[in-house]
Each structure stands twice: as C-alpha cells, then as structure tokens.
PDB file of C-alpha atoms in Angstrom:
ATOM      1  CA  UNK A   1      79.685 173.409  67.929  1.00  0.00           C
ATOM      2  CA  UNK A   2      81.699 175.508  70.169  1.00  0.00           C
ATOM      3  CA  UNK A   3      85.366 176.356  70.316  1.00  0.00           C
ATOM      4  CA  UNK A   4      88.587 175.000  72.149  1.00  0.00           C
ATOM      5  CA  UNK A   5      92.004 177.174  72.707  1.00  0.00           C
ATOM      6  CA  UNK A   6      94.974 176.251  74.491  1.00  0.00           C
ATOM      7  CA  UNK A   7      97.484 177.785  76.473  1.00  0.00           C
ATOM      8  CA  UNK A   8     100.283 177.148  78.732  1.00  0.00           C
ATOM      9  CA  UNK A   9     102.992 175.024  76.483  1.00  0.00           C
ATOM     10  CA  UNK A  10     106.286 176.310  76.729  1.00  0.00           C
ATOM     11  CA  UNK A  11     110.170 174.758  76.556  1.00  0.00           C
ATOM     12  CA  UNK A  12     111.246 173.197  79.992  1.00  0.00           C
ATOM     13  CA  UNK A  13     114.543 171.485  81.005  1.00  0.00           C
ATOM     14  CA  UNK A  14     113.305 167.701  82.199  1.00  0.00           C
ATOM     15  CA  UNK A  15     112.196 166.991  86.120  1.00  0.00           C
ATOM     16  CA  UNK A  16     110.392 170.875  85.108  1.00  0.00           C
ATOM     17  CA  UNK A  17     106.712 171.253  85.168  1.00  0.00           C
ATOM     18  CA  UNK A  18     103.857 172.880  82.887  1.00  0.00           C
ATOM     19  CA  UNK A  19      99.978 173.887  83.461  1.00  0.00           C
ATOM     20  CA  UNK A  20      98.097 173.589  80.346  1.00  0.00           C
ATOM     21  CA  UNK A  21      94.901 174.819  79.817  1.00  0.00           C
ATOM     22  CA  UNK A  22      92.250 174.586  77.547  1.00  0.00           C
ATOM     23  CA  UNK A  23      89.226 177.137  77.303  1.00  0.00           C
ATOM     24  CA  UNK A  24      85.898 175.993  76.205  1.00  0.00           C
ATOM     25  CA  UNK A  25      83.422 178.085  74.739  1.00  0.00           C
ATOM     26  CA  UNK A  26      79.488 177.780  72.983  1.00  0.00           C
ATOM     27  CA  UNK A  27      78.997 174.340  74.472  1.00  0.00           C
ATOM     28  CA  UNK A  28      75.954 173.647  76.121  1.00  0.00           C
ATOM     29  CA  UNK A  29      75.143 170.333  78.607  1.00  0.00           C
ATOM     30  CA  UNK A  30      76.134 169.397  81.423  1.00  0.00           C
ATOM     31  CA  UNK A  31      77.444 165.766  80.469  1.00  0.00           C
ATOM     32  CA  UNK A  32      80.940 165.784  78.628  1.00  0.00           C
ATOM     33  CA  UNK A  33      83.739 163.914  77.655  1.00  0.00           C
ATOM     34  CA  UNK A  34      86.592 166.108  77.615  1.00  0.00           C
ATOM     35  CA  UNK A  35      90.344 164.891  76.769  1.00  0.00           C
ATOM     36  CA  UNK A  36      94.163 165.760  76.314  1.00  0.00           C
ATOM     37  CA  UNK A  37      96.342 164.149  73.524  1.00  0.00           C
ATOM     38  CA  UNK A  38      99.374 164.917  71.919  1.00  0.00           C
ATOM     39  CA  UNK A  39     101.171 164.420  68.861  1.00  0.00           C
ATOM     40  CA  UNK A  40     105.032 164.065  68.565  1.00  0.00           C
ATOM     41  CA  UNK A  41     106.725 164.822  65.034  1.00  0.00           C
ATOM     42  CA  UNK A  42     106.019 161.672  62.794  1.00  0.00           C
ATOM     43  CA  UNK A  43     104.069 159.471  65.610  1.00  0.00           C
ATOM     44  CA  UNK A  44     100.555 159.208  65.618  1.00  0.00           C
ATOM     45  CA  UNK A  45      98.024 161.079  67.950  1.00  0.00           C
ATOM     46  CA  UNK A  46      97.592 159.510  71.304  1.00  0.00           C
ATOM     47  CA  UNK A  47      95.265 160.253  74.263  1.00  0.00           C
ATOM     48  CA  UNK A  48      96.830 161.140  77.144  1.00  0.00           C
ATOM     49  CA  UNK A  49      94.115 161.940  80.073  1.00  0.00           C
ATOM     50  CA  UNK A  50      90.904 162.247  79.648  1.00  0.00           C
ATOM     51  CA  UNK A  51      87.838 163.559  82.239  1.00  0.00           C
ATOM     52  CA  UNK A  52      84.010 163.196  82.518  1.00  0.00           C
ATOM     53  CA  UNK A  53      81.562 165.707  83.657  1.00  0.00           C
ATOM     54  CA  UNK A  54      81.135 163.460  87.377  1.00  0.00           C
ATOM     55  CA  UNK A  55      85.075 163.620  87.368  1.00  0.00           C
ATOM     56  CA  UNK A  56      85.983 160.156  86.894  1.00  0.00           C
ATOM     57  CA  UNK A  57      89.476 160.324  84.887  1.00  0.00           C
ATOM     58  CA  UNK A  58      91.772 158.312  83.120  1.00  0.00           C
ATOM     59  CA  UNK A  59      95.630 158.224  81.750  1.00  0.00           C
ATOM     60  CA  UNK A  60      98.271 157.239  79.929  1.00  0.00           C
ATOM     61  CA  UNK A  61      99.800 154.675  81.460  1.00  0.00           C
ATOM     62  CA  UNK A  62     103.236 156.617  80.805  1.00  0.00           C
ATOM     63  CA  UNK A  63     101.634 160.058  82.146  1.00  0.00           C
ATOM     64  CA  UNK A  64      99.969 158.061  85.242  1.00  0.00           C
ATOM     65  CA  UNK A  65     101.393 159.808  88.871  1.00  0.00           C
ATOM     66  CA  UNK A  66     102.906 162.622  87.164  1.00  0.00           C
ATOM     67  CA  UNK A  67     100.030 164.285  84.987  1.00  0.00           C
ATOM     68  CA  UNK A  68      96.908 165.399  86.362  1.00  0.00           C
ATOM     69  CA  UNK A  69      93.603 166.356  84.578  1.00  0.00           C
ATOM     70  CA  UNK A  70      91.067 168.795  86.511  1.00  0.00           C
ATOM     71  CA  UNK A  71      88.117 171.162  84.687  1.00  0.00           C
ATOM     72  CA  UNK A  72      86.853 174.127  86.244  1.00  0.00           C
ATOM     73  CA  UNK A  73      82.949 174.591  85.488  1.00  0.00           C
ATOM     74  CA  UNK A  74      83.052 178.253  87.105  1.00  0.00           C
ATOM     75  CA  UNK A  75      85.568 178.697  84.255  1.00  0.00           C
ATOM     76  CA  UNK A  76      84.727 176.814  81.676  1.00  0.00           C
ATOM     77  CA  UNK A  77      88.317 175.549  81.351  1.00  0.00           C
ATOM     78  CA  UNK A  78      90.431 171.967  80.965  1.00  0.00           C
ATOM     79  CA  UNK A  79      93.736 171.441  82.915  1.00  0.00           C
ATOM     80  CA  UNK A  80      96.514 169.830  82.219  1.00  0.00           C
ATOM     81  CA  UNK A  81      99.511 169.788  84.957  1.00  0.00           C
ATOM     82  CA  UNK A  82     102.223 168.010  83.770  1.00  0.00           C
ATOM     83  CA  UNK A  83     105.133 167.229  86.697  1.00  0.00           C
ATOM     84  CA  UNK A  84     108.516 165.230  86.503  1.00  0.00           C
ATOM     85  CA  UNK A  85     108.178 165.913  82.854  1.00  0.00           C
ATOM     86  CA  UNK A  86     110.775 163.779  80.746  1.00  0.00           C
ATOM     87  CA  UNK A  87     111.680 164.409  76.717  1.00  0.00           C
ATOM     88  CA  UNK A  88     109.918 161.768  75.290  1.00  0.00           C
ATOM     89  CA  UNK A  89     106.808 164.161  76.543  1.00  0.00           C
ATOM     90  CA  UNK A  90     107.553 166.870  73.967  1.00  0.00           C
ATOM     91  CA  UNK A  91     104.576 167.234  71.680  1.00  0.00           C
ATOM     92  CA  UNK A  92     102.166 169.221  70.210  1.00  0.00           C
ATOM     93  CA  UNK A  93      99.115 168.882  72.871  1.00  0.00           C
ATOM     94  CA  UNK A  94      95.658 169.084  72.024  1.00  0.00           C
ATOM     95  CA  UNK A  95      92.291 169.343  74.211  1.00  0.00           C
ATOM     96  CA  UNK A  96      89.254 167.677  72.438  1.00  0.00           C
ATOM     97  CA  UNK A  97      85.697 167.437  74.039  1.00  0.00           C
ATOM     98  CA  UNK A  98      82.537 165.678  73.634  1.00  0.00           C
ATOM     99  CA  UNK A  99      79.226 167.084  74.705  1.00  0.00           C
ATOM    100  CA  UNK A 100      77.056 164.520  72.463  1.00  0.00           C
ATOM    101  CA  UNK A 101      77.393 161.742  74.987  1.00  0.00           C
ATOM    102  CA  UNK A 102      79.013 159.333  72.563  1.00  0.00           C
ATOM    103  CA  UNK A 103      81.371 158.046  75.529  1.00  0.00           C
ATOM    104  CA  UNK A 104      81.254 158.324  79.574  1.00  0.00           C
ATOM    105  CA  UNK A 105      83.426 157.881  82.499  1.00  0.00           C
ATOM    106  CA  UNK A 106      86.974 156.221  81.981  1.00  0.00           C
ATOM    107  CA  UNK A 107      85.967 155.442  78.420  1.00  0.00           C
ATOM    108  CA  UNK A 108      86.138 159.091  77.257  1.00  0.00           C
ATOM    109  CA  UNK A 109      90.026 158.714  76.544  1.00  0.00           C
ATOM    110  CA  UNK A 110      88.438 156.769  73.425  1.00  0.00           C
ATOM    111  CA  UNK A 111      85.777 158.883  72.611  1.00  0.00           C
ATOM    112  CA  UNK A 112      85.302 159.981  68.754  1.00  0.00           C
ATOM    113  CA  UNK A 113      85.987 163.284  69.430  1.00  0.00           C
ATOM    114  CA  UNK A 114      85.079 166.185  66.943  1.00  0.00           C
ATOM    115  CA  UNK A 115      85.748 169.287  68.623  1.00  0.00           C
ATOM    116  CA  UNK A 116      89.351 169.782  68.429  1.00  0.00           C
ATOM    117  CA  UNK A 117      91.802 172.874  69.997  1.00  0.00           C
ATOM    118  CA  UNK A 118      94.721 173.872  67.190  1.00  0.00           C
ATOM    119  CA  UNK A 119      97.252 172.700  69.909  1.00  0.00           C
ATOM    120  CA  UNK A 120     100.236 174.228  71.639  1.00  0.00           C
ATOM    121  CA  UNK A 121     104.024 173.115  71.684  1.00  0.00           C
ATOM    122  CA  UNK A 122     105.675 171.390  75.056  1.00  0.00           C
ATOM    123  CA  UNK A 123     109.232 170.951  74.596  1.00  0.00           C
ATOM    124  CA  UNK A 124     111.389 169.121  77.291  1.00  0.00           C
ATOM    125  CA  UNK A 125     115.116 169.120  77.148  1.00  0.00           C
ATOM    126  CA  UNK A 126     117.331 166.540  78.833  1.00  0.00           C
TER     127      UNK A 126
END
C-alpha cells in the first residue's frame, strides 16, 4: 500500500481558480484507477473526476467544462485544475487511487477505492 498527499487547496473569491495536486508514492503497476472527491460539511462524499492509466476520464456532471483531471507519470502526481470555481465547490478534496484493477476506464469514478489522501480545504467565496 503506498501513500497519497495533497496540496494546492486554498480560499478563492468565485470565477477564481485552483491546481490541486496529489502525490503518489510506493505504488507499483502500471494500470490504475486514480480519482478526486470531495466532501462538504454534513453532505456525503462524492466523486468528482476520476482518470485511468490509458487516460480515459470522467466527471461530475456539475464539475464537467470547468475541472480538469491530468496525472503526470514522470512525477508520480494527480491534478486537479479547478476553473470558474463557484461556492457550492467548497470542500474538503480528496485523491484516492486504485492499482488492484478492481475498475477501468470511465468506471473508475466508482471504483472501491482504499488508498485514501487526508484531504485539503477549497473554500470559494461569493
């Protein structure tokens, strides 16, 4: 099992932008599932985007044309840029990933993730 950390939250007026990222580390594989959700204060956890290891990717429909999901394999890191960003984005977001092969392509939004990041704040003010 290896380990996720985020980076990149921050407060931002709305219309503002954020780059999120997510480092992975003691993974092995080359096939992966790897995700963003978030979590806002007293809702459930949602997925947000999601990517597999070919690149296919898949969103939110509320997050669809203004977030965009990339991963860097030189740098072993998940992406998150967030664009137009509105309050009703303000969360806690956290990166998950998959490197069992329990899900592929579009479907790895639902994948029963394990690995987990401990998450970092976006807040957006209107």
């Amino acid at each position: 099992q290896g380990e996720l950390v985020e980076s990149g939250g921050g407060s931002v007026q709305a219309g503002g932008s954020l780059r999120l990222s997510c480092a992975a580390s003691g993974y092995t594989g080359s096939t992966f599932c790897m995700s963003w959700f978030r979590q806002a204060p007293g809702q459930r956890r949602e997925g947000v985007a999601s990517i597999y290891s070919d690149g296919i990717t898949n969103y939110e429909e509320s997050v669809k044309g203004r977030f965009t999901i990339s991963y860097d394999n030189a740098k072993n890191t998940l992406y998150l840029q967030m664009n137009n960003l509105k309050p009703e984005d303000t969360a806690i977001y956290y990166c998950a990933a998959d490197f069992r092969g329990r899900a592929s392509g579009s479907w790895c939004l639902y994948a029963p993730y394990d690995d987990w990041g401990k998450g970092t704040q976006v807040t957006v003010s209107s």
